[in-house]
Short mmCIF file of C-alpha atoms and ligand atoms in Angstrom, two decimals:
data_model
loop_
_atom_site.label_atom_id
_atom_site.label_comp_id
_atom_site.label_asym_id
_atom_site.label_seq_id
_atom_site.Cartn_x
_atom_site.Cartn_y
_atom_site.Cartn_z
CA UNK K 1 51.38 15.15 24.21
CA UNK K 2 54.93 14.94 23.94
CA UNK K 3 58.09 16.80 26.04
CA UNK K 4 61.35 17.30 25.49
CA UNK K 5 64.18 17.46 27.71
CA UNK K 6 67.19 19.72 26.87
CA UNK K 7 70.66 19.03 28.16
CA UNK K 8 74.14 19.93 28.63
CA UNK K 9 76.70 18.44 30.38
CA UNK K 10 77.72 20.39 32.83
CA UNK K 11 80.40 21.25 35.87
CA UNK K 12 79.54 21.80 39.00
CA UNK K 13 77.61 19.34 41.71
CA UNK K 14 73.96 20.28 41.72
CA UNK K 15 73.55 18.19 38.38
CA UNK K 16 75.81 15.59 39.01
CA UNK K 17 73.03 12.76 39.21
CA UNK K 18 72.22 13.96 35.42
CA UNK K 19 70.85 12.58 33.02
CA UNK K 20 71.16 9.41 34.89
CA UNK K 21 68.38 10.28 37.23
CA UNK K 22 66.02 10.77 33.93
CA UNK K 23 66.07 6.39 33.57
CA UNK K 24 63.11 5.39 33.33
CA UNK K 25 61.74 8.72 32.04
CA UNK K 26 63.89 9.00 28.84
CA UNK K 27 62.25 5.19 27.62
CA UNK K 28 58.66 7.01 27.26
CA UNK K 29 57.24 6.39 23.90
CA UNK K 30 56.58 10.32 24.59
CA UNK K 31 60.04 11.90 25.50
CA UNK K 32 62.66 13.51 24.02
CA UNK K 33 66.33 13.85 25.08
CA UNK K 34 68.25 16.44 23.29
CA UNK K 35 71.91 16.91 24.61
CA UNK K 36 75.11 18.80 23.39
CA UNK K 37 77.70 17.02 21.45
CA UNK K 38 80.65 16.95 23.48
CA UNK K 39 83.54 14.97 22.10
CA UNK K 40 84.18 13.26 25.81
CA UNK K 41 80.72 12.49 25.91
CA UNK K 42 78.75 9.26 24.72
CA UNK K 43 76.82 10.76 21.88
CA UNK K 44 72.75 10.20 22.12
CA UNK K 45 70.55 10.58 18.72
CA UNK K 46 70.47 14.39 19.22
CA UNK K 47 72.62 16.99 19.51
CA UNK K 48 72.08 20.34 20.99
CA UNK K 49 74.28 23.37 18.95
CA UNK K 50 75.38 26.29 20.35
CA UNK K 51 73.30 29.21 20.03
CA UNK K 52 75.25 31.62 17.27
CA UNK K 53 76.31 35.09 18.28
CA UNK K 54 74.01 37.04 15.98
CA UNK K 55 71.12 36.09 17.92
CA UNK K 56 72.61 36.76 21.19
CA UNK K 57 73.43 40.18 20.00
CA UNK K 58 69.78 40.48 19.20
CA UNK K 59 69.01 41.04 22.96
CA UNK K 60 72.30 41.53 24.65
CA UNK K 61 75.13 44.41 23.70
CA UNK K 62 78.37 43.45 22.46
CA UNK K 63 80.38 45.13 25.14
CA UNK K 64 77.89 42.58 27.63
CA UNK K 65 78.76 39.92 25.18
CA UNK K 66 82.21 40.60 25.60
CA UNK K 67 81.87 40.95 29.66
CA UNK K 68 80.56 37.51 29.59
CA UNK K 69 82.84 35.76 27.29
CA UNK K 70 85.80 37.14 29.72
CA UNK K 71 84.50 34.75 32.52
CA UNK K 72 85.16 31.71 31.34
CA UNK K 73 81.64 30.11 31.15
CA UNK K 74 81.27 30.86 27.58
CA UNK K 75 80.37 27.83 26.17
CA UNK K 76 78.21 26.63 28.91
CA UNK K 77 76.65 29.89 28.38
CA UNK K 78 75.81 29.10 25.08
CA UNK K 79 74.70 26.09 25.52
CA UNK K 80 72.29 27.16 28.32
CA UNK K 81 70.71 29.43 26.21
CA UNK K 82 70.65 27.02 23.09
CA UNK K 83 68.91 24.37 24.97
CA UNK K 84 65.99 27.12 26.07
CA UNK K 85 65.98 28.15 22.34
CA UNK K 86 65.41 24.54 20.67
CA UNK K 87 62.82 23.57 23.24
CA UNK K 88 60.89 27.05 22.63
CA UNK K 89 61.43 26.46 18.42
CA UNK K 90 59.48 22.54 18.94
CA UNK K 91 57.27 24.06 21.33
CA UNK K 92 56.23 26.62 18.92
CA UNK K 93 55.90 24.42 15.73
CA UNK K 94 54.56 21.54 17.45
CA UNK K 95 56.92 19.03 17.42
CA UNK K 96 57.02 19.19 21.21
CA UNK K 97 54.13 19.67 23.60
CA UNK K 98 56.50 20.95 26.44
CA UNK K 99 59.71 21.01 27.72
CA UNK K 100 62.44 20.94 30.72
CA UNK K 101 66.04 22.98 29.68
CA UNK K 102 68.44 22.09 32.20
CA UNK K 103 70.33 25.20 31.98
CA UNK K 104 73.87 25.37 33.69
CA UNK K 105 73.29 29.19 33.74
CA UNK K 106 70.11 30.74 34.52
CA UNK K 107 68.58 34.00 32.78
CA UNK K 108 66.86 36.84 34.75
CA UNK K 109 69.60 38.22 36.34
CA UNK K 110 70.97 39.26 32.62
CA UNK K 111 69.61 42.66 31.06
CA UNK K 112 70.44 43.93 27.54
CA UNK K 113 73.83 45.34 29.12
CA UNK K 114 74.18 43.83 32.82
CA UNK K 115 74.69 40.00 34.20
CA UNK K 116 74.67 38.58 37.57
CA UNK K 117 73.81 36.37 40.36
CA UNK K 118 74.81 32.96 38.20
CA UNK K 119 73.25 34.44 34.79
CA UNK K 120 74.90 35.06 31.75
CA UNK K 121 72.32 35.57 29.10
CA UNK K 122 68.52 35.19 28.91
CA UNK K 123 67.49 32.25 27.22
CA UNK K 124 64.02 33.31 27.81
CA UNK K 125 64.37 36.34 26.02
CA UNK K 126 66.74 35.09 23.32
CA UNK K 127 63.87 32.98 22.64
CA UNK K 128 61.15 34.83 22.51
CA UNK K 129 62.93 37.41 20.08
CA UNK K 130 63.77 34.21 17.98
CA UNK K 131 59.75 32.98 17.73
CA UNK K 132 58.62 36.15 17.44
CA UNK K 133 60.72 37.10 14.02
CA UNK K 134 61.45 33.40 12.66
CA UNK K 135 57.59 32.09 13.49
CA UNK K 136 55.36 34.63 13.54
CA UNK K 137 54.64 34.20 17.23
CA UNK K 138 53.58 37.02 19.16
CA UNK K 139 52.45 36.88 22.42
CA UNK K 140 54.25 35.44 25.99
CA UNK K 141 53.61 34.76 29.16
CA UNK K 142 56.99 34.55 31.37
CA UNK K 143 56.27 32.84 35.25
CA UNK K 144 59.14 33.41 37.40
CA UNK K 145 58.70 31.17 40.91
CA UNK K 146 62.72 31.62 41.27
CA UNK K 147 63.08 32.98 44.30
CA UNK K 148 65.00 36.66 43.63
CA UNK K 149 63.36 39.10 41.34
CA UNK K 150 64.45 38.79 37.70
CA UNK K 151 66.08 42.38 37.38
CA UNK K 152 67.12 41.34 33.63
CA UNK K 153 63.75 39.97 32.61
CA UNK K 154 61.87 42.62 34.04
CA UNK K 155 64.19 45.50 32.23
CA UNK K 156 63.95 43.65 28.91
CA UNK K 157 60.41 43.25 28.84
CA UNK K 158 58.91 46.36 30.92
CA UNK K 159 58.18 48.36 27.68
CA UNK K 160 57.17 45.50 25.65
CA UNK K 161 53.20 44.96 25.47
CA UNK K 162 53.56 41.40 23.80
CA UNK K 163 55.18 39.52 26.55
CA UNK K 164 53.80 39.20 30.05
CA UNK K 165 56.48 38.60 32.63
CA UNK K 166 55.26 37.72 36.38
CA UNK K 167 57.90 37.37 38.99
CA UNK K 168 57.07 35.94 42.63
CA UNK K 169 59.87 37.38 45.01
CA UNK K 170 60.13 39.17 47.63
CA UNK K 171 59.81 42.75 46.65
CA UNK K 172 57.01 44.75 46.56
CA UNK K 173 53.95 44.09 44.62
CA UNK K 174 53.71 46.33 41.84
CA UNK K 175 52.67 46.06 38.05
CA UNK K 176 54.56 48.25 35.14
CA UNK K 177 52.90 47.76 31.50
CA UNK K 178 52.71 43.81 31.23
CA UNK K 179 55.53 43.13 33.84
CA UNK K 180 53.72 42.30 37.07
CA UNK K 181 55.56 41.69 40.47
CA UNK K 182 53.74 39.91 43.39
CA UNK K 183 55.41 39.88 47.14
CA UNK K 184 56.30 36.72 48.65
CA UNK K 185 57.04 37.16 52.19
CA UNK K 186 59.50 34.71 54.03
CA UNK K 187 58.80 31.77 55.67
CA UNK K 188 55.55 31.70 53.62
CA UNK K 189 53.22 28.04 53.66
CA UNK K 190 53.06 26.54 49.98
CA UNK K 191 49.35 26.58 50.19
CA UNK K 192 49.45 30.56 50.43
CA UNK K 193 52.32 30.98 47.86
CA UNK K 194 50.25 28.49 45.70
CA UNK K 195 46.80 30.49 46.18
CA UNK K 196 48.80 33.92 45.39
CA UNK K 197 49.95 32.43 42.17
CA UNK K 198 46.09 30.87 41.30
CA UNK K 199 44.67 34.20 41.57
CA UNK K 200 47.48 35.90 39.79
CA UNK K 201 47.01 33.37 36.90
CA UNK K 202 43.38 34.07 37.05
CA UNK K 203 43.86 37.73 36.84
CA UNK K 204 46.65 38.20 34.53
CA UNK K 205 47.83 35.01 32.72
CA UNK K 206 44.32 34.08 31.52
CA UNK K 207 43.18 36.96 29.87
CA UNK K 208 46.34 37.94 28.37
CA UNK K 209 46.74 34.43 25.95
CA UNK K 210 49.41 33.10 25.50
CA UNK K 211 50.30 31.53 22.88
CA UNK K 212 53.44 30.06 25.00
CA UNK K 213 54.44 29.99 28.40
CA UNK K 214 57.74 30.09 29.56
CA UNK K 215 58.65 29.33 33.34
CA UNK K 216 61.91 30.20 35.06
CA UNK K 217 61.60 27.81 37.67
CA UNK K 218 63.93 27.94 40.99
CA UNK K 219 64.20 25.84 43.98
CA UNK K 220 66.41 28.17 45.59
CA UNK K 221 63.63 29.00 47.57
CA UNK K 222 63.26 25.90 49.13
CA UNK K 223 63.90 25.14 53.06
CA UNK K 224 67.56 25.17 53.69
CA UNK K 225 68.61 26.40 50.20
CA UNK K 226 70.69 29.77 49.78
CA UNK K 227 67.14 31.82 49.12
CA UNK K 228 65.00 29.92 51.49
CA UNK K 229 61.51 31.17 51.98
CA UNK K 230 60.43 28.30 53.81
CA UNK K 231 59.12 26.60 51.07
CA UNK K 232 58.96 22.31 51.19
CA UNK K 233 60.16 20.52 48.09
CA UNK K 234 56.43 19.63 47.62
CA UNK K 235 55.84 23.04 46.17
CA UNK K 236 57.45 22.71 43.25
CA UNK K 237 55.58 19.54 42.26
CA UNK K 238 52.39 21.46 43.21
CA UNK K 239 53.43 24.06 40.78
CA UNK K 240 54.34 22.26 38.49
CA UNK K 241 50.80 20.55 38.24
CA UNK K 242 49.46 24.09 38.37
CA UNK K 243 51.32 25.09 35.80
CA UNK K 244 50.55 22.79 33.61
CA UNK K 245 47.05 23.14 33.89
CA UNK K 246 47.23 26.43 33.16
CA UNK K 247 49.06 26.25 29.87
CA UNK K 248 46.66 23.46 29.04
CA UNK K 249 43.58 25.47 29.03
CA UNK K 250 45.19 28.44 27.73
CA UNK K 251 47.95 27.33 25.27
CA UNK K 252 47.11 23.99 24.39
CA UNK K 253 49.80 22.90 27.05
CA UNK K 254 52.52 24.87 25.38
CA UNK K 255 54.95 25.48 28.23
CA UNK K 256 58.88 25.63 28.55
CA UNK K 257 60.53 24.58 31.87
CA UNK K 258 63.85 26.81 32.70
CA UNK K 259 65.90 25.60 35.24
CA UNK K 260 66.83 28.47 37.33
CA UNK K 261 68.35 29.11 41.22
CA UNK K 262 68.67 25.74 43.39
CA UNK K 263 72.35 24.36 44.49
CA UNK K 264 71.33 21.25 46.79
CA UNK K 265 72.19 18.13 44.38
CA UNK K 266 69.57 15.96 46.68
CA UNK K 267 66.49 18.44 45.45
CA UNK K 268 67.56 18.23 42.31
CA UNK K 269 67.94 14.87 41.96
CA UNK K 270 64.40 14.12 43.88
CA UNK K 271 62.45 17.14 42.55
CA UNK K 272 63.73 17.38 38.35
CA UNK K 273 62.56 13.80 37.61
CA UNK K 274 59.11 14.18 39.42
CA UNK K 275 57.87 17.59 37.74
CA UNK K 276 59.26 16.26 33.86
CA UNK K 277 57.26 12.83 34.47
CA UNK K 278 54.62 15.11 35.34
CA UNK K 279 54.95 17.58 31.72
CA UNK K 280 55.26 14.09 30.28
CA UNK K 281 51.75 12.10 31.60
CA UNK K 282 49.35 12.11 29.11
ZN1 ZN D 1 67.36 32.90 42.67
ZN1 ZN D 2 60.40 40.08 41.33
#
């Protein structure tokens, strides 16, 4: 059992407590910190490289590609997406168990031609494309507990029969192919959101296998965050056992972490240290 944790550094205050908030995690026989070479930055013993454009272009359009480059996030962008790439290539040969990607920009708000919402490109997708041709993988599960429906996953993967994408928001429930949707409603108790999510495992995760999960994982749905739905930070860590769980009697434990919506830096700092120590007990 191993996991790996994928970094940038990054602007902005959610993360601000990172990777400093990761001592005493980071000296586990068992964990791995991979982080982007920036030249201001103390260098650590690996270095994250930005994802190259050919594989972007593999999901996205260039006239997107173009849109995105024109905001000025660029290369956090990249490096967002590179970090959710590497963890999904050691997932998928072995050299990693599971992961967290601490992504400065999240991923299912971007389509093959449309962005939004805080995402640029989707890592999730990038990857998957990337396993699929490079190591023979096939099939995917995608868990979406963010709390606004991913528009971009859903559109990339609602004619694809090889990857399973579940989103948890609040719009209606409805299924399409393998792309599944399953209504929160506000102010919902964590024990009802976390029973709607065992029997949707149960009835779709299970019998599709596998062979890796990813999870786009949002707080932003936490009390007093911008997409509150009255969840308590507990949830997440009672997710996050779920979760694992899952992937562990399914995938051999094969699951990527994708840090998605969530802007308090106190939940971040409390919640991201509690669910990797959890990916990483053995
Ligand atoms: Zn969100
Ligand atoms: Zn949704």
């Amino acid at each position: 059992m191993s996991t790996g944790i994928f970094f940038h550094y990054q602007q902005g205050e959610r993360l601000r407590d990172f990777p400093q908030a990761l001592n005493g995690i980071l000296e586990k026989d068992n964990v791995f910190f991979y982080d982007a070479l920036y030249l201001s930055k103390p260098r650590s013993s690996f270095d994250l490289e930005p994802i190259p454009l050919e594989t972007i272009q593999k999901i996205h359009s260039p006239g997107m590609i173009d849109r995105v480059k024109a905001t000025g996030n660029f290369e956090g962008v990249l490096y967002s997406a590179a970090g959710t790439m590497a963890a999904a290539a050691k997932v998928c040969s072995r050299e990693l168990t599971n992961a967290f990607v601490f992504t400065g920009y999240g991923d299912h708000h971007a389509g093959s031609n449309f962005f939004g919402g805080g995402c640029y490109l989707n890592g999730a997708a990038i990857a998957i494309h990337e396993l699929q041709e490079k190591f023979g993988a096939k099939r995917f599960a995608i868990i979406d507990t963010d709390a606004h429906h991913g528009n971009g996953t859903w559109e990339l993967f609602e004619n694809d029969p090889d990857v399973l994408y579940i989103c948890f928001c609040s719009g209606s429930s409805r299924e399409k192919n393998q792309n599944v949707n399953i209504h929160i409603p506000p102010k919902i108790r964590n024990s009802d959101y976390l029973a709607l999510a065992k029997d949707a495992f149960q009835k779709w995760v299970k019998p599709f296998q596998p062979e890796i999960i990813f999870w786009n994982w949002g707080y932003d749905g936490t009390i007093g965050e911008y997409g509150d739905i009255g969840l308590s930070p507990d949830f997440h860590i009672q997710m996050t056992e779920e979760i694992k769980g899952l992937a562990q009697g399914i995938c051999e434990g094969r699951l990527i972490v994708i840090l998605c919506g969530g802007n308090k830096r106190n939940l971040a700092r409390s919640l991201i240290p509690q669910m990797i120590k959890i990916l990483a007990d053995q």
